[in-house]
Amino acid sequence: MKRILSGALAALFASGAMAADPHPHWGYQGESAPAHWAELDPGFEACALGHMQSPIDIRNAHQADLPEIDFDYRTSQAEAVNNGHTIQVNLPDSGGIEIGDAHYALAQFHFHTPSEEKIDGASFPMEVHLVHKDAEGHLAVVAVMLKQGRKNAALEEIFDTLPADGDSHALHALNPAVLLPAKHAYYTYAGSLTTPPCSEGVRWQVLKQPIEVSESQIEAFRKRYPMNARPVQPLNGREVQESRS
Ligand SMILES: [Zn+2]
């Protein structure tokens, strides 16, 4: 009985325009928009006070002898989650990346629309963030731009079954390498989470080459999230480096 009642209440709330929000109330529009994130919770102050924030507009990158990103991804069980801010795919056993001496395990990937990072002022229809963590908890994000083009068959199940707000479901086993373009040249800079609490110390790698998704795949995502991108943040003297290949 209890379960039926709470289900009914949940349905009631979900149907109302003024529904109580079960998620932290930051968002992308109105009073919960990025410009107000720091006011919403004392723990979010880095969103306003931080000097190494993400995303950025990548311009005038300096070519450097950067290590290649060694992608060591493998097929993992996968779960798609709608967390109220994006669609996230959790991959508990999907391998990771090495950059120089640093090793990071992949935890999840998720999507933004339009892209958060810009390249020479230009944004892309979507961006995927592959979020990795090393043994000490340091984060490294690999960002891949999504441009409109052919239907991406490897991502078909994800885009065909995007969970509704608060829902999640298992996907077929997935190798996250399907999100990577053929070339792995990248830009890199020191940044932050692009969502509250906007914590800094995040190592960003933005791949130069985009992958393709179809217009209908972009539209499917935008039915769930019409806009979930933080505006670009000031560089504050940070250097953006660019790999040679
Ligand atoms: Zn993200």
PDB file of C-alpha atoms and ligand atoms in Angstrom:
ATOM      1  CA  MET A   1       0.000   0.000   0.000  1.00  0.00           C
ATOM      2  CA  LYS A   2       2.770   2.367   0.968  1.00  0.00           C
ATOM      3  CA  ARG A   3       4.531   1.718  -2.317  1.00  0.00           C
ATOM      4  CA  ILE A   4       1.358   2.281  -4.318  1.00  0.00           C
ATOM      5  CA  LEU A   5       0.698   5.513  -2.473  1.00  0.00           C
ATOM      6  CA  SER A   6       4.205   6.874  -2.942  1.00  0.00           C
ATOM      7  CA  GLY A   7       4.061   5.896  -6.610  1.00  0.00           C
ATOM      8  CA  ALA A   8       0.784   7.752  -6.976  1.00  0.00           C
ATOM      9  CA  LEU A   9       2.215  10.791  -5.220  1.00  0.00           C
ATOM     10  CA  ALA A  10       5.287  10.721  -7.404  1.00  0.00           C
ATOM     11  CA  ALA A  11       3.070  10.605 -10.479  1.00  0.00           C
ATOM     12  CA  LEU A  12       0.990  13.480  -9.132  1.00  0.00           C
ATOM     13  CA  PHE A  13       4.038  15.627  -8.497  1.00  0.00           C
ATOM     14  CA  ALA A  14       5.641  14.700 -11.803  1.00  0.00           C
ATOM     15  CA  SER A  15       2.513  15.795 -13.662  1.00  0.00           C
ATOM     16  CA  GLY A  16       2.310  19.259 -12.083  1.00  0.00           C
ATOM     17  CA  ALA A  17       4.137  22.215 -13.567  1.00  0.00           C
ATOM     18  CA  MET A  18       5.034  23.363 -10.052  1.00  0.00           C
ATOM     19  CA  ALA A  19       6.221  19.916  -9.008  1.00  0.00           C
ATOM     20  CA  ALA A  20       8.611  19.685  -6.077  1.00  0.00           C
ATOM     21  CA  ASP A  21      12.049  19.058  -7.526  1.00  0.00           C
ATOM     22  CA  PRO A  22      13.635  15.947  -6.029  1.00  0.00           C
ATOM     23  CA  HIS A  23      17.058  17.035  -7.324  1.00  0.00           C
ATOM     24  CA  PRO A  24      19.307  19.837  -6.105  1.00  0.00           C
ATOM     25  CA  HIS A  25      17.687  22.866  -7.629  1.00  0.00           C
ATOM     26  CA  TRP A  26      20.480  24.092  -9.849  1.00  0.00           C
ATOM     27  CA  GLY A  27      19.729  24.169 -13.531  1.00  0.00           C
ATOM     28  CA  TYR A  28      20.249  26.156 -16.686  1.00  0.00           C
ATOM     29  CA  GLN A  29      17.377  28.630 -16.733  1.00  0.00           C
ATOM     30  CA  GLY A  30      15.813  31.338 -14.588  1.00  0.00           C
ATOM     31  CA  GLU A  31      16.726  31.519 -10.916  1.00  0.00           C
ATOM     32  CA  SER A  32      18.636  28.245 -11.003  1.00  0.00           C
ATOM     33  CA  ALA A  33      20.750  29.258 -14.026  1.00  0.00           C
ATOM     34  CA  PRO A  34      24.580  29.108 -13.988  1.00  0.00           C
ATOM     35  CA  ALA A  35      24.896  32.799 -12.990  1.00  0.00           C
ATOM     36  CA  HIS A  36      23.099  31.933  -9.725  1.00  0.00           C
ATOM     37  CA  TRP A  37      24.716  28.592  -8.881  1.00  0.00           C
ATOM     38  CA  ALA A  38      26.985  30.027  -6.193  1.00  0.00           C
ATOM     39  CA  GLU A  39      23.985  31.583  -4.425  1.00  0.00           C
ATOM     40  CA  LEU A  40      22.110  28.315  -4.209  1.00  0.00           C
ATOM     41  CA  ASP A  41      24.399  26.517  -1.768  1.00  0.00           C
ATOM     42  CA  PRO A  42      27.510  27.569   0.205  1.00  0.00           C
ATOM     43  CA  GLY A  43      29.230  24.498  -1.213  1.00  0.00           C
ATOM     44  CA  PHE A  44      28.852  25.943  -4.729  1.00  0.00           C
ATOM     45  CA  GLU A  45      30.963  29.068  -4.132  1.00  0.00           C
ATOM     46  CA  ALA A  46      33.715  27.975  -6.539  1.00  0.00           C
ATOM     47  CA  CYS A  47      31.165  28.478  -9.329  1.00  0.00           C
ATOM     48  CA  ALA A  48      31.526  32.232  -8.741  1.00  0.00           C
ATOM     49  CA  LEU A  49      34.904  32.612  -7.019  1.00  0.00           C
ATOM     50  CA  GLY A  50      36.994  30.041  -8.882  1.00  0.00           C
ATOM     51  CA  HIS A  51      39.681  31.249 -11.278  1.00  0.00           C
ATOM     52  CA  MET A  52      40.186  27.997 -13.179  1.00  0.00           C
ATOM     53  CA  GLN A  53      36.667  27.239 -14.285  1.00  0.00           C
ATOM     54  CA  SER A  54      35.288  25.223 -17.182  1.00  0.00           C
ATOM     55  CA  PRO A  55      34.157  25.303 -19.906  1.00  0.00           C
ATOM     56  CA  ILE A  56      36.283  27.736 -21.915  1.00  0.00           C
ATOM     57  CA  ASP A  57      36.518  29.068 -25.429  1.00  0.00           C
ATOM     58  CA  ILE A  58      39.655  27.384 -26.788  1.00  0.00           C
ATOM     59  CA  ARG A  59      41.706  29.918 -28.730  1.00  0.00           C
ATOM     60  CA  ASN A  60      45.385  30.501 -29.418  1.00  0.00           C
ATOM     61  CA  ALA A  61      46.404  27.102 -28.086  1.00  0.00           C
ATOM     62  CA  HIS A  62      50.162  26.550 -27.829  1.00  0.00           C
ATOM     63  CA  GLN A  63      51.505  23.529 -29.644  1.00  0.00           C
ATOM     64  CA  ALA A  64      53.431  21.313 -27.252  1.00  0.00           C
ATOM     65  CA  ASP A  65      55.007  17.876 -27.102  1.00  0.00           C
ATOM     66  CA  LEU A  66      52.169  16.340 -25.140  1.00  0.00           C
ATOM     67  CA  PRO A  67      51.891  12.606 -24.471  1.00  0.00           C
ATOM     68  CA  GLU A  68      49.289  10.747 -26.499  1.00  0.00           C
ATOM     69  CA  ILE A  69      46.185   9.757 -24.619  1.00  0.00           C
ATOM     70  CA  ASP A  70      46.399   5.990 -24.399  1.00  0.00           C
ATOM     71  CA  PHE A  71      42.820   4.746 -24.471  1.00  0.00           C
ATOM     72  CA  ASP A  72      42.514   1.366 -22.810  1.00  0.00           C
ATOM     73  CA  TYR A  73      38.761   1.004 -22.853  1.00  0.00           C
ATOM     74  CA  ARG A  74      36.936  -2.293 -22.707  1.00  0.00           C
ATOM     75  CA  THR A  75      33.392  -3.525 -22.955  1.00  0.00           C
ATOM     76  CA  SER A  76      31.473  -3.044 -19.724  1.00  0.00           C
ATOM     77  CA  GLN A  77      28.025  -3.433 -18.345  1.00  0.00           C
ATOM     78  CA  ALA A  78      26.268  -0.119 -18.808  1.00  0.00           C
ATOM     79  CA  GLU A  79      23.397   1.743 -17.229  1.00  0.00           C
ATOM     80  CA  ALA A  80      21.701   4.879 -18.577  1.00  0.00           C
ATOM     81  CA  VAL A  81      20.578   7.321 -15.867  1.00  0.00           C
ATOM     82  CA  ASN A  82      18.597  10.545 -16.179  1.00  0.00           C
ATOM     83  CA  ASN A  83      19.895  12.448 -13.138  1.00  0.00           C
ATOM     84  CA  GLY A  84      17.846  15.602 -13.663  1.00  0.00           C
ATOM     85  CA  HIS A  85      20.748  17.445 -15.320  1.00  0.00           C
ATOM     86  CA  THR A  86      21.795  15.142 -18.141  1.00  0.00           C
ATOM     87  CA  ILE A  87      21.707  11.592 -19.432  1.00  0.00           C
ATOM     88  CA  GLN A  88      24.634   9.748 -17.880  1.00  0.00           C
ATOM     89  CA  VAL A  89      25.891   6.285 -18.762  1.00  0.00           C
ATOM     90  CA  ASN A  90      27.626   4.503 -15.896  1.00  0.00           C
ATOM     91  CA  LEU A  91      30.270   1.964 -16.880  1.00  0.00           C
ATOM     92  CA  PRO A  92      31.631   0.173 -13.823  1.00  0.00           C
ATOM     93  CA  ASP A  93      34.312  -1.914 -15.536  1.00  0.00           C
ATOM     94  CA  SER A  94      35.273  -0.117 -18.738  1.00  0.00           C
ATOM     95  CA  GLY A  95      39.045   0.326 -18.391  1.00  0.00           C
ATOM     96  CA  GLY A  96      40.538   3.784 -18.578  1.00  0.00           C
ATOM     97  CA  ILE A  97      43.186   6.066 -20.024  1.00  0.00           C
ATOM     98  CA  GLU A  98      46.861   6.748 -19.518  1.00  0.00           C
ATOM     99  CA  ILE A  99      48.339  10.173 -20.114  1.00  0.00           C
ATOM    100  CA  GLY A 100      52.068  10.082 -19.545  1.00  0.00           C
ATOM    101  CA  ASP A 101      52.523   8.484 -16.123  1.00  0.00           C
ATOM    102  CA  ALA A 102      48.980   9.114 -14.960  1.00  0.00           C
ATOM    103  CA  HIS A 103      46.335   6.406 -15.066  1.00  0.00           C
ATOM    104  CA  TYR A 104      42.655   7.161 -14.772  1.00  0.00           C
ATOM    105  CA  ALA A 105      39.720   4.756 -14.690  1.00  0.00           C
ATOM    106  CA  LEU A 106      36.577   5.673 -16.628  1.00  0.00           C
ATOM    107  CA  ALA A 107      33.548   6.108 -14.373  1.00  0.00           C
ATOM    108  CA  GLN A 108      30.822   7.460 -16.651  1.00  0.00           C
ATOM    109  CA  PHE A 109      30.044   9.569 -19.662  1.00  0.00           C
ATOM    110  CA  HIS A 110      27.258  12.093 -20.148  1.00  0.00           C
ATOM    111  CA  PHE A 111      26.026  14.608 -22.691  1.00  0.00           C
ATOM    112  CA  HIS A 112      25.556  18.351 -23.003  1.00  0.00           C
ATOM    113  CA  THR A 113      23.706  20.380 -25.612  1.00  0.00           C
ATOM    114  CA  PRO A 114      24.931  22.598 -27.108  1.00  0.00           C
ATOM    115  CA  SER A 115      28.619  21.864 -26.521  1.00  0.00           C
ATOM    116  CA  GLU A 116      30.087  23.503 -23.417  1.00  0.00           C
ATOM    117  CA  GLU A 117      33.610  24.027 -24.717  1.00  0.00           C
ATOM    118  CA  LYS A 118      33.933  26.242 -27.744  1.00  0.00           C
ATOM    119  CA  ILE A 119      36.727  26.052 -30.276  1.00  0.00           C
ATOM    120  CA  ASP A 120      37.662  29.430 -31.751  1.00  0.00           C
ATOM    121  CA  GLY A 121      34.283  30.717 -30.678  1.00  0.00           C
ATOM    122  CA  ALA A 122      32.321  27.946 -32.354  1.00  0.00           C
ATOM    123  CA  SER A 123      30.070  25.555 -30.486  1.00  0.00           C
ATOM    124  CA  PHE A 124      28.865  22.126 -31.613  1.00  0.00           C
ATOM    125  CA  PRO A 125      25.333  20.714 -31.292  1.00  0.00           C
ATOM    126  CA  MET A 126      26.410  18.364 -28.495  1.00  0.00           C
ATOM    127  CA  GLU A 127      29.406  17.312 -26.423  1.00  0.00           C
ATOM    128  CA  VAL A 128      30.097  14.135 -24.490  1.00  0.00           C
ATOM    129  CA  HIS A 129      32.235  14.131 -21.342  1.00  0.00           C
ATOM    130  CA  LEU A 130      34.074  10.935 -20.471  1.00  0.00           C
ATOM    131  CA  VAL A 131      34.817  11.315 -16.770  1.00  0.00           C
ATOM    132  CA  HIS A 132      37.841   9.505 -15.349  1.00  0.00           C
ATOM    133  CA  LYS A 133      39.378   9.288 -11.892  1.00  0.00           C
ATOM    134  CA  ASP A 134      42.821   8.241 -10.711  1.00  0.00           C
ATOM    135  CA  ALA A 135      43.600   6.293  -7.546  1.00  0.00           C
ATOM    136  CA  GLU A 136      43.825   9.526  -5.515  1.00  0.00           C
ATOM    137  CA  GLY A 137      40.517  10.816  -6.818  1.00  0.00           C
ATOM    138  CA  HIS A 138      41.898  13.346  -9.316  1.00  0.00           C
ATOM    139  CA  LEU A 139      39.560  13.837 -12.258  1.00  0.00           C
ATOM    140  CA  ALA A 140      40.432  13.838 -15.949  1.00  0.00           C
ATOM    141  CA  VAL A 141      37.726  14.518 -18.510  1.00  0.00           C
ATOM    142  CA  VAL A 142      37.991  13.642 -22.187  1.00  0.00           C
ATOM    143  CA  ALA A 143      35.543  15.791 -24.134  1.00  0.00           C
ATOM    144  CA  VAL A 144      34.361  14.790 -27.593  1.00  0.00           C
ATOM    145  CA  MET A 145      32.363  17.134 -29.791  1.00  0.00           C
ATOM    146  CA  LEU A 146      29.301  15.788 -31.593  1.00  0.00           C
ATOM    147  CA  LYS A 147      28.465  17.308 -34.939  1.00  0.00           C
ATOM    148  CA  GLN A 148      25.382  16.717 -37.013  1.00  0.00           C
ATOM    149  CA  GLY A 149      25.858  14.114 -39.702  1.00  0.00           C
ATOM    150  CA  ARG A 150      25.180  10.443 -40.150  1.00  0.00           C
ATOM    151  CA  LYS A 151      23.237   8.458 -37.615  1.00  0.00           C
ATOM    152  CA  ASN A 152      25.624   7.010 -35.052  1.00  0.00           C
ATOM    153  CA  ALA A 153      24.698   3.329 -34.975  1.00  0.00           C
ATOM    154  CA  ALA A 154      26.955   2.626 -31.994  1.00  0.00           C
ATOM    155  CA  LEU A 155      24.969   5.101 -29.909  1.00  0.00           C
ATOM    156  CA  GLU A 156      21.566   4.040 -31.245  1.00  0.00           C
ATOM    157  CA  GLU A 157      20.429   2.206 -28.120  1.00  0.00           C
ATOM    158  CA  ILE A 158      21.362   5.151 -25.894  1.00  0.00           C
ATOM    159  CA  PHE A 159      19.564   7.736 -28.028  1.00  0.00           C
ATOM    160  CA  ASP A 160      16.576   5.480 -28.721  1.00  0.00           C
ATOM    161  CA  THR A 161      15.922   4.774 -25.050  1.00  0.00           C
ATOM    162  CA  LEU A 162      16.845   7.985 -23.213  1.00  0.00           C
ATOM    163  CA  PRO A 163      15.390   7.574 -19.727  1.00  0.00           C
ATOM    164  CA  ALA A 164      12.889  10.118 -18.384  1.00  0.00           C
ATOM    165  CA  ASP A 165      13.826  12.366 -15.460  1.00  0.00           C
ATOM    166  CA  GLY A 166      14.748  10.270 -12.442  1.00  0.00           C
ATOM    167  CA  ASP A 167      14.649   7.000 -14.359  1.00  0.00           C
ATOM    168  CA  SER A 168      17.420   4.610 -15.256  1.00  0.00           C
ATOM    169  CA  HIS A 169      17.756   1.352 -17.139  1.00  0.00           C
ATOM    170  CA  ALA A 170      20.352  -1.203 -18.125  1.00  0.00           C
ATOM    171  CA  LEU A 171      21.874  -0.995 -21.593  1.00  0.00           C
ATOM    172  CA  HIS A 172      23.534  -3.745 -23.552  1.00  0.00           C
ATOM    173  CA  ALA A 173      27.224  -4.098 -22.728  1.00  0.00           C
ATOM    174  CA  LEU A 174      29.102  -1.183 -24.269  1.00  0.00           C
ATOM    175  CA  ASN A 175      32.691  -0.300 -25.146  1.00  0.00           C
ATOM    176  CA  PRO A 176      33.114   3.467 -24.622  1.00  0.00           C
ATOM    177  CA  ALA A 177      35.644   3.512 -27.458  1.00  0.00           C
ATOM    178  CA  VAL A 178      32.603   3.911 -29.751  1.00  0.00           C
ATOM    179  CA  LEU A 179      32.573   7.560 -28.626  1.00  0.00           C
ATOM    180  CA  LEU A 180      36.073   8.274 -29.907  1.00  0.00           C
ATOM    181  CA  PRO A 181      36.906   9.810 -33.289  1.00  0.00           C
ATOM    182  CA  ALA A 182      39.606   8.245 -35.462  1.00  0.00           C
ATOM    183  CA  LYS A 183      42.202  10.830 -34.459  1.00  0.00           C
ATOM    184  CA  HIS A 184      43.003  11.581 -30.854  1.00  0.00           C
ATOM    185  CA  ALA A 185      44.796  14.934 -31.142  1.00  0.00           C
ATOM    186  CA  TYR A 186      43.642  17.163 -28.309  1.00  0.00           C
ATOM    187  CA  TYR A 187      43.654  20.478 -26.500  1.00  0.00           C
ATOM    188  CA  THR A 188      44.378  20.439 -22.789  1.00  0.00           C
ATOM    189  CA  TYR A 189      43.997  22.870 -19.920  1.00  0.00           C
ATOM    190  CA  ALA A 190      43.435  22.925 -16.157  1.00  0.00           C
ATOM    191  CA  GLY A 191      39.779  23.450 -15.310  1.00  0.00           C
ATOM    192  CA  SER A 192      36.845  22.448 -13.181  1.00  0.00           C
ATOM    193  CA  LEU A 193      33.602  20.550 -13.091  1.00  0.00           C
ATOM    194  CA  THR A 194      31.128  22.376 -15.344  1.00  0.00           C
ATOM    195  CA  THR A 195      28.312  21.672 -12.891  1.00  0.00           C
ATOM    196  CA  PRO A 196      27.974  22.512  -9.183  1.00  0.00           C
ATOM    197  CA  PRO A 197      30.008  22.384  -7.012  1.00  0.00           C
ATOM    198  CA  CYS A 198      32.351  23.552  -9.870  1.00  0.00           C
ATOM    199  CA  SER A 199      35.352  21.954  -8.117  1.00  0.00           C
ATOM    200  CA  GLU A 200      38.706  22.790  -9.668  1.00  0.00           C
ATOM    201  CA  GLY A 201      41.706  20.537 -10.250  1.00  0.00           C
ATOM    202  CA  VAL A 202      40.089  18.795 -13.203  1.00  0.00           C
ATOM    203  CA  ARG A 203      42.392  17.892 -16.088  1.00  0.00           C
ATOM    204  CA  TRP A 204      40.656  18.590 -19.414  1.00  0.00           C
ATOM    205  CA  GLN A 205      41.426  16.951 -22.739  1.00  0.00           C
ATOM    206  CA  VAL A 206      39.234  18.173 -25.588  1.00  0.00           C
ATOM    207  CA  LEU A 207      39.609  16.044 -28.714  1.00  0.00           C
ATOM    208  CA  LYS A 208      39.916  18.123 -31.861  1.00  0.00           C
ATOM    209  CA  GLN A 209      38.059  15.763 -34.148  1.00  0.00           C
ATOM    210  CA  PRO A 210      34.292  15.474 -33.613  1.00  0.00           C
ATOM    211  CA  ILE A 211      32.153  12.388 -34.046  1.00  0.00           C
ATOM    212  CA  GLU A 212      28.842  12.383 -35.887  1.00  0.00           C
ATOM    213  CA  VAL A 213      25.290  11.917 -34.709  1.00  0.00           C
ATOM    214  CA  SER A 214      22.136  12.429 -36.722  1.00  0.00           C
ATOM    215  CA  GLU A 215      19.709  15.308 -36.464  1.00  0.00           C
ATOM    216  CA  SER A 216      17.100  12.941 -35.030  1.00  0.00           C
ATOM    217  CA  GLN A 217      19.544  11.762 -32.355  1.00  0.00           C
ATOM    218  CA  ILE A 218      20.233  15.368 -31.368  1.00  0.00           C
ATOM    219  CA  GLU A 219      16.497  16.040 -31.340  1.00  0.00           C
ATOM    220  CA  ALA A 220      15.887  12.985 -29.140  1.00  0.00           C
ATOM    221  CA  PHE A 221      18.344  14.309 -26.571  1.00  0.00           C
ATOM    222  CA  ARG A 222      16.888  17.814 -26.730  1.00  0.00           C
ATOM    223  CA  LYS A 223      13.436  16.429 -25.943  1.00  0.00           C
ATOM    224  CA  ARG A 224      14.909  15.434 -22.567  1.00  0.00           C
ATOM    225  CA  TYR A 225      17.264  18.420 -22.177  1.00  0.00           C
ATOM    226  CA  PRO A 226      16.769  21.385 -24.545  1.00  0.00           C
ATOM    227  CA  MET A 227      19.829  23.170 -23.064  1.00  0.00           C
ATOM    228  CA  ASN A 228      22.262  21.915 -20.441  1.00  0.00           C
ATOM    229  CA  ALA A 229      25.491  23.781 -21.152  1.00  0.00           C
ATOM    230  CA  ARG A 230      27.266  26.167 -18.795  1.00  0.00           C
ATOM    231  CA  PRO A 231      28.537  29.334 -20.538  1.00  0.00           C
ATOM    232  CA  VAL A 232      32.278  29.620 -21.197  1.00  0.00           C
ATOM    233  CA  GLN A 233      34.354  30.966 -18.310  1.00  0.00           C
ATOM    234  CA  PRO A 234      37.289  33.423 -18.272  1.00  0.00           C
ATOM    235  CA  LEU A 235      40.711  31.926 -18.905  1.00  0.00           C
ATOM    236  CA  ASN A 236      42.371  34.091 -16.228  1.00  0.00           C
ATOM    237  CA  GLY A 237      45.800  33.596 -17.732  1.00  0.00           C
ATOM    238  CA  ARG A 238      45.635  29.856 -18.106  1.00  0.00           C
ATOM    239  CA  GLU A 239      47.520  28.359 -21.013  1.00  0.00           C
ATOM    240  CA  VAL A 240      45.754  26.008 -23.393  1.00  0.00           C
ATOM    241  CA  GLN A 241      48.076  23.482 -24.982  1.00  0.00           C
ATOM    242  CA  GLU A 242      47.558  21.564 -28.177  1.00  0.00           C
ATOM    243  CA  SER A 243      49.064  18.198 -29.054  1.00  0.00           C
ATOM    244  CA  ARG A 244      50.973  17.965 -32.313  1.00  0.00           C
ATOM    245  CA  SER A 245      49.142  14.826 -33.453  1.00  0.00           C
TER     246      SER A 245
HETATM  247 ZN    ZN B   1      29.789  17.375 -18.395  1.00  0.00          ZN
END
